[in-house]
């Protein structure tokens, strides 16, 4: 992302932010509420269009039309408020809108295999696929949401405050899943205000304040107040 600007009426949410993420990198995006983190990520994930600036993905121009188009192009976002149909099964949620079909008929065996493969990437291949999503813990619901994003083979996965509702044990399991994705070459943008988490899991960081970049570098060298 280069020189991204965005205004909402008289409010300048972004004032020319640039951000570069390497393949297989966990990049922490840090800043107080109102700093512009969510706006920047909504532009990257196709929910908003930038007023100015350019984006590239794997060396090619990237201009998503909407979140669905962004996912098809390789960018998916997991919001802090999960977007699951809690009355549907885990498998139905993972495959929602992308079921495997043959001759216009849903191929249940192929669909189940795809859902299981997505969960296996996260180390949760034994999850009960037929169980309603609403019966799982928040942490497991989050895994289901991430598995759904993985069906489109994302190059970049954005996580917005992913541990805000998790216990310490669930946070550890999420970190294990993130490590698996990083090892597979998926780039992860990790939005959080928990600095100790960022120090532990991220490779690099960028700090936003009032819609501008005010810091960044290697996480191991970070000194953030």
mmCIF file of C-alpha atoms in Angstrom:
data_model
loop_
_atom_site.group_PDB
_atom_site.id
_atom_site.type_symbol
_atom_site.label_atom_id
_atom_site.label_comp_id
_atom_site.label_asym_id
_atom_site.label_seq_id
_atom_site.Cartn_x
_atom_site.Cartn_y
_atom_site.Cartn_z
ATOM 1 C CA UNK A 1 0.000 0.000 0.000
ATOM 2 C CA UNK A 2 1.429 3.391 -1.001
ATOM 3 C CA UNK A 3 0.143 6.849 -0.062
ATOM 4 C CA UNK A 4 -3.343 5.681 0.958
ATOM 5 C CA UNK A 5 -5.708 8.545 1.787
ATOM 6 C CA UNK A 6 -9.331 8.346 2.879
ATOM 7 C CA UNK A 7 -11.796 10.929 4.137
ATOM 8 C CA UNK A 8 -15.345 10.610 5.423
ATOM 9 C CA UNK A 9 -16.865 14.018 4.921
ATOM 10 C CA UNK A 10 -14.657 16.505 6.749
ATOM 11 C CA UNK A 11 -12.888 13.751 8.690
ATOM 12 C CA UNK A 12 -9.518 12.711 7.282
ATOM 13 C CA UNK A 13 -9.194 9.095 8.403
ATOM 14 C CA UNK A 14 -5.983 8.373 6.473
ATOM 15 C CA UNK A 15 -3.432 10.975 5.422
ATOM 16 C CA UNK A 16 -1.123 9.075 3.083
ATOM 17 C CA UNK A 17 -0.305 5.770 4.788
ATOM 18 C CA UNK A 18 2.135 3.295 3.234
ATOM 19 C CA UNK A 19 2.524 -0.315 4.326
ATOM 20 C CA UNK A 20 4.521 -3.256 2.968
ATOM 21 C CA UNK A 21 4.018 -6.876 4.054
ATOM 22 C CA UNK A 22 6.370 -9.711 3.104
ATOM 23 C CA UNK A 23 5.208 -13.230 2.238
ATOM 24 C CA UNK A 24 4.968 -15.452 5.301
ATOM 25 C CA UNK A 25 5.263 -12.494 7.670
ATOM 26 C CA UNK A 26 3.171 -11.613 10.702
ATOM 27 C CA UNK A 27 2.936 -7.820 10.688
ATOM 28 C CA UNK A 28 1.474 -6.059 13.720
ATOM 29 C CA UNK A 29 -0.613 -2.953 13.052
ATOM 30 C CA UNK A 30 -0.661 -0.896 16.235
ATOM 31 C CA UNK A 31 -2.464 2.278 17.234
ATOM 32 C CA UNK A 32 -5.135 3.722 19.483
ATOM 33 C CA UNK A 33 -8.815 3.757 18.564
ATOM 34 C CA UNK A 34 -9.304 6.265 15.748
ATOM 35 C CA UNK A 35 -5.738 5.918 14.491
ATOM 36 C CA UNK A 36 -6.937 4.621 11.112
ATOM 37 C CA UNK A 37 -6.108 0.910 11.467
ATOM 38 C CA UNK A 38 -9.575 -0.406 10.640
ATOM 39 C CA UNK A 39 -10.078 2.047 7.775
ATOM 40 C CA UNK A 40 -6.763 1.028 6.208
ATOM 41 C CA UNK A 41 -7.597 -2.662 6.490
ATOM 42 C CA UNK A 42 -11.111 -2.154 5.113
ATOM 43 C CA UNK A 43 -9.505 -0.579 2.057
ATOM 44 C CA UNK A 44 -7.105 -3.502 1.710
ATOM 45 C CA UNK A 45 -9.954 -6.008 2.138
ATOM 46 C CA UNK A 46 -12.263 -4.282 -0.341
ATOM 47 C CA UNK A 47 -14.880 -2.840 2.035
ATOM 48 C CA UNK A 48 -13.837 0.772 1.263
ATOM 49 C CA UNK A 49 -12.215 2.409 -1.748
ATOM 50 C CA UNK A 50 -9.240 4.696 -1.181
ATOM 51 C CA UNK A 51 -9.526 8.350 -2.214
ATOM 52 C CA UNK A 52 -5.855 8.371 -3.230
ATOM 53 C CA UNK A 53 -2.959 5.934 -3.298
ATOM 54 C CA UNK A 54 -2.137 2.603 -4.893
ATOM 55 C CA UNK A 55 -1.975 -1.043 -3.850
ATOM 56 C CA UNK A 56 -0.044 -4.011 -5.209
ATOM 57 C CA UNK A 57 -0.337 -7.712 -4.448
ATOM 58 C CA UNK A 58 2.501 -10.046 -5.455
ATOM 59 C CA UNK A 59 3.880 -7.313 -7.716
ATOM 60 C CA UNK A 60 0.620 -6.658 -9.579
ATOM 61 C CA UNK A 61 -1.845 -3.758 -9.259
ATOM 62 C CA UNK A 62 -4.564 -4.597 -6.760
ATOM 63 C CA UNK A 63 -7.926 -2.802 -6.748
ATOM 64 C CA UNK A 64 -10.660 -4.960 -5.163
ATOM 65 C CA UNK A 65 -14.251 -4.124 -6.026
ATOM 66 C CA UNK A 66 -15.644 -5.467 -2.739
ATOM 67 C CA UNK A 67 -14.716 -7.966 0.011
ATOM 68 C CA UNK A 68 -15.742 -10.955 -2.121
ATOM 69 C CA UNK A 69 -13.526 -9.766 -4.968
ATOM 70 C CA UNK A 70 -10.690 -9.183 -2.479
ATOM 71 C CA UNK A 71 -10.965 -12.782 -1.270
ATOM 72 C CA UNK A 72 -10.883 -14.078 -4.820
ATOM 73 C CA UNK A 73 -7.747 -11.991 -5.404
ATOM 74 C CA UNK A 74 -6.095 -13.302 -2.236
ATOM 75 C CA UNK A 75 -6.948 -10.981 0.678
ATOM 76 C CA UNK A 76 -9.324 -11.993 3.476
ATOM 77 C CA UNK A 77 -10.239 -10.245 6.722
ATOM 78 C CA UNK A 78 -11.437 -11.782 9.991
ATOM 79 C CA UNK A 79 -13.351 -9.105 11.884
ATOM 80 C CA UNK A 80 -13.426 -8.742 15.654
ATOM 81 C CA UNK A 81 -17.167 -9.434 15.524
ATOM 82 C CA UNK A 82 -17.355 -12.864 13.929
ATOM 83 C CA UNK A 83 -19.730 -13.332 10.999
ATOM 84 C CA UNK A 84 -21.046 -16.867 11.412
ATOM 85 C CA UNK A 85 -24.543 -18.306 10.930
ATOM 86 C CA UNK A 86 -24.718 -19.827 14.396
ATOM 87 C CA UNK A 87 -27.663 -22.133 13.576
ATOM 88 C CA UNK A 88 -25.757 -23.750 10.708
ATOM 89 C CA UNK A 89 -23.161 -26.477 11.174
ATOM 90 C CA UNK A 90 -19.435 -25.822 11.250
ATOM 91 C CA UNK A 91 -19.127 -27.385 7.787
ATOM 92 C CA UNK A 92 -21.951 -25.267 6.370
ATOM 93 C CA UNK A 93 -20.324 -22.114 7.719
ATOM 94 C CA UNK A 94 -16.904 -23.014 6.321
ATOM 95 C CA UNK A 95 -18.325 -23.772 2.880
ATOM 96 C CA UNK A 96 -21.015 -21.080 2.798
ATOM 97 C CA UNK A 97 -21.283 -19.880 -0.807
ATOM 98 C CA UNK A 98 -18.485 -22.124 -2.078
ATOM 99 C CA UNK A 99 -19.837 -25.665 -1.817
ATOM 100 C CA UNK A 100 -18.368 -28.249 -4.179
ATOM 101 C CA UNK A 101 -20.866 -29.218 -6.871
ATOM 102 C CA UNK A 102 -21.029 -31.709 -9.709
ATOM 103 C CA UNK A 103 -23.616 -31.292 -12.444
ATOM 104 C CA UNK A 104 -25.404 -28.648 -10.390
ATOM 105 C CA UNK A 105 -25.698 -30.984 -7.377
ATOM 106 C CA UNK A 106 -23.684 -30.382 -4.214
ATOM 107 C CA UNK A 107 -20.969 -32.996 -3.841
ATOM 108 C CA UNK A 108 -21.204 -33.654 -0.111
ATOM 109 C CA UNK A 109 -18.110 -35.841 0.087
ATOM 110 C CA UNK A 110 -15.959 -33.292 -1.744
ATOM 111 C CA UNK A 111 -17.397 -30.440 0.327
ATOM 112 C CA UNK A 112 -16.654 -32.276 3.558
ATOM 113 C CA UNK A 113 -13.100 -33.017 2.400
ATOM 114 C CA UNK A 114 -12.480 -29.347 1.600
ATOM 115 C CA UNK A 115 -13.795 -28.230 4.995
ATOM 116 C CA UNK A 116 -11.661 -30.835 6.737
ATOM 117 C CA UNK A 117 -8.576 -29.792 4.737
ATOM 118 C CA UNK A 118 -9.068 -26.129 5.702
ATOM 119 C CA UNK A 119 -9.321 -27.081 9.363
ATOM 120 C CA UNK A 120 -6.243 -29.308 9.054
ATOM 121 C CA UNK A 121 -4.221 -26.244 8.047
ATOM 122 C CA UNK A 122 -5.058 -24.861 11.476
ATOM 123 C CA UNK A 123 -4.447 -28.085 13.396
ATOM 124 C CA UNK A 124 -8.177 -28.675 14.010
ATOM 125 C CA UNK A 125 -8.943 -31.508 11.592
ATOM 126 C CA UNK A 126 -10.920 -33.423 14.257
ATOM 127 C CA UNK A 127 -13.481 -30.636 14.798
ATOM 128 C CA UNK A 128 -17.105 -31.910 14.723
ATOM 129 C CA UNK A 129 -18.268 -30.624 11.346
ATOM 130 C CA UNK A 130 -21.961 -31.411 11.827
ATOM 131 C CA UNK A 131 -22.248 -29.539 15.133
ATOM 132 C CA UNK A 132 -23.989 -26.114 15.000
ATOM 133 C CA UNK A 133 -21.465 -23.276 15.099
ATOM 134 C CA UNK A 134 -23.318 -21.647 17.986
ATOM 135 C CA UNK A 135 -22.489 -24.586 20.259
ATOM 136 C CA UNK A 136 -18.734 -23.992 20.013
ATOM 137 C CA UNK A 137 -16.650 -21.652 22.146
ATOM 138 C CA UNK A 138 -15.753 -18.227 20.777
ATOM 139 C CA UNK A 139 -12.221 -19.486 20.120
ATOM 140 C CA UNK A 140 -13.470 -22.420 18.034
ATOM 141 C CA UNK A 141 -15.919 -20.167 16.195
ATOM 142 C CA UNK A 142 -12.918 -18.051 15.289
ATOM 143 C CA UNK A 143 -11.141 -21.131 13.909
ATOM 144 C CA UNK A 144 -14.239 -21.883 11.798
ATOM 145 C CA UNK A 145 -14.180 -18.327 10.433
ATOM 146 C CA UNK A 146 -10.474 -18.561 9.599
ATOM 147 C CA UNK A 147 -11.027 -21.952 7.920
ATOM 148 C CA UNK A 148 -13.704 -20.362 5.712
ATOM 149 C CA UNK A 149 -11.231 -17.671 4.685
ATOM 150 C CA UNK A 150 -8.635 -20.321 3.833
ATOM 151 C CA UNK A 151 -10.870 -21.882 1.173
ATOM 152 C CA UNK A 152 -9.889 -19.081 -1.219
ATOM 153 C CA UNK A 153 -6.180 -19.714 -0.523
ATOM 154 C CA UNK A 154 -5.450 -16.186 0.731
ATOM 155 C CA UNK A 155 -2.048 -14.617 0.327
ATOM 156 C CA UNK A 156 -2.894 -12.074 3.034
ATOM 157 C CA UNK A 157 -5.072 -12.717 6.088
ATOM 158 C CA UNK A 158 -6.089 -9.750 8.259
ATOM 159 C CA UNK A 159 -7.015 -10.374 11.894
ATOM 160 C CA UNK A 160 -8.711 -7.547 13.785
ATOM 161 C CA UNK A 161 -8.144 -7.771 17.575
ATOM 162 C CA UNK A 162 -8.400 -11.581 17.403
ATOM 163 C CA UNK A 163 -7.743 -12.269 21.105
ATOM 164 C CA UNK A 164 -10.059 -9.657 22.608
ATOM 165 C CA UNK A 165 -12.644 -12.275 23.663
ATOM 166 C CA UNK A 166 -10.323 -15.247 24.215
ATOM 167 C CA UNK A 167 -8.971 -16.893 27.331
ATOM 168 C CA UNK A 168 -5.203 -17.308 27.711
ATOM 169 C CA UNK A 169 -5.445 -20.980 26.719
ATOM 170 C CA UNK A 170 -7.507 -20.122 23.624
ATOM 171 C CA UNK A 171 -5.024 -17.379 22.739
ATOM 172 C CA UNK A 172 -2.221 -19.940 22.813
ATOM 173 C CA UNK A 173 -4.152 -22.166 20.411
ATOM 174 C CA UNK A 174 -4.763 -19.226 18.092
ATOM 175 C CA UNK A 175 -1.044 -18.408 18.110
ATOM 176 C CA UNK A 176 -0.320 -22.016 17.127
ATOM 177 C CA UNK A 177 -2.735 -21.666 14.190
ATOM 178 C CA UNK A 178 -1.087 -18.391 13.133
ATOM 179 C CA UNK A 179 2.341 -20.060 13.256
ATOM 180 C CA UNK A 180 1.045 -22.819 10.981
ATOM 181 C CA UNK A 181 -0.253 -20.272 8.470
ATOM 182 C CA UNK A 182 2.992 -18.315 8.517
ATOM 183 C CA UNK A 183 4.914 -21.541 7.815
ATOM 184 C CA UNK A 184 2.642 -22.076 4.804
ATOM 185 C CA UNK A 185 3.632 -18.660 3.407
ATOM 186 C CA UNK A 186 0.451 -16.781 4.333
ATOM 187 C CA UNK A 187 1.065 -13.123 5.262
ATOM 188 C CA UNK A 188 -0.851 -12.060 8.362
ATOM 189 C CA UNK A 189 -1.704 -8.531 9.403
ATOM 190 C CA UNK A 190 -2.352 -8.634 13.137
ATOM 191 C CA UNK A 191 -4.291 -5.663 14.523
ATOM 192 C CA UNK A 192 -3.964 -5.414 18.290
ATOM 193 C CA UNK A 193 -3.437 -3.030 21.190
ATOM 194 C CA UNK A 194 -1.897 -5.819 23.293
ATOM 195 C CA UNK A 195 1.763 -4.967 22.800
ATOM 196 C CA UNK A 196 3.121 -8.050 24.547
ATOM 197 C CA UNK A 197 1.159 -10.248 22.128
ATOM 198 C CA UNK A 198 2.586 -8.321 19.199
ATOM 199 C CA UNK A 199 6.124 -8.694 20.525
ATOM 200 C CA UNK A 200 5.618 -12.407 20.851
ATOM 201 C CA UNK A 201 4.001 -13.238 17.531
ATOM 202 C CA UNK A 202 4.889 -10.520 15.015
ATOM 203 C CA UNK A 203 7.975 -10.175 12.806
ATOM 204 C CA UNK A 204 7.548 -6.464 12.081
ATOM 205 C CA UNK A 205 5.225 -3.655 13.139
ATOM 206 C CA UNK A 206 3.729 -0.391 11.939
ATOM 207 C CA UNK A 207 2.290 2.259 14.270
ATOM 208 C CA UNK A 208 -0.524 4.547 13.108
ATOM 209 C CA UNK A 209 -1.609 7.748 14.812
ATOM 210 C CA UNK A 210 -4.226 10.214 13.539
ATOM 211 C CA UNK A 211 -4.241 8.561 10.121
ATOM 212 C CA UNK A 212 -0.475 8.682 9.640
ATOM 213 C CA UNK A 213 2.440 6.279 10.001
ATOM 214 C CA UNK A 214 4.511 7.321 13.002
ATOM 215 C CA UNK A 215 6.740 4.297 13.503
ATOM 216 C CA UNK A 216 7.663 0.816 12.384
ATOM 217 C CA UNK A 217 10.405 -1.757 12.060
ATOM 218 C CA UNK A 218 11.445 -5.160 13.340
ATOM 219 C CA UNK A 219 9.339 -6.283 16.274
ATOM 220 C CA UNK A 220 12.373 -7.520 18.211
ATOM 221 C CA UNK A 221 13.800 -3.988 18.138
ATOM 222 C CA UNK A 222 10.514 -2.297 19.038
ATOM 223 C CA UNK A 223 10.297 0.233 21.803
ATOM 224 C CA UNK A 224 6.648 1.236 21.882
ATOM 225 C CA UNK A 225 5.040 3.272 24.647
#
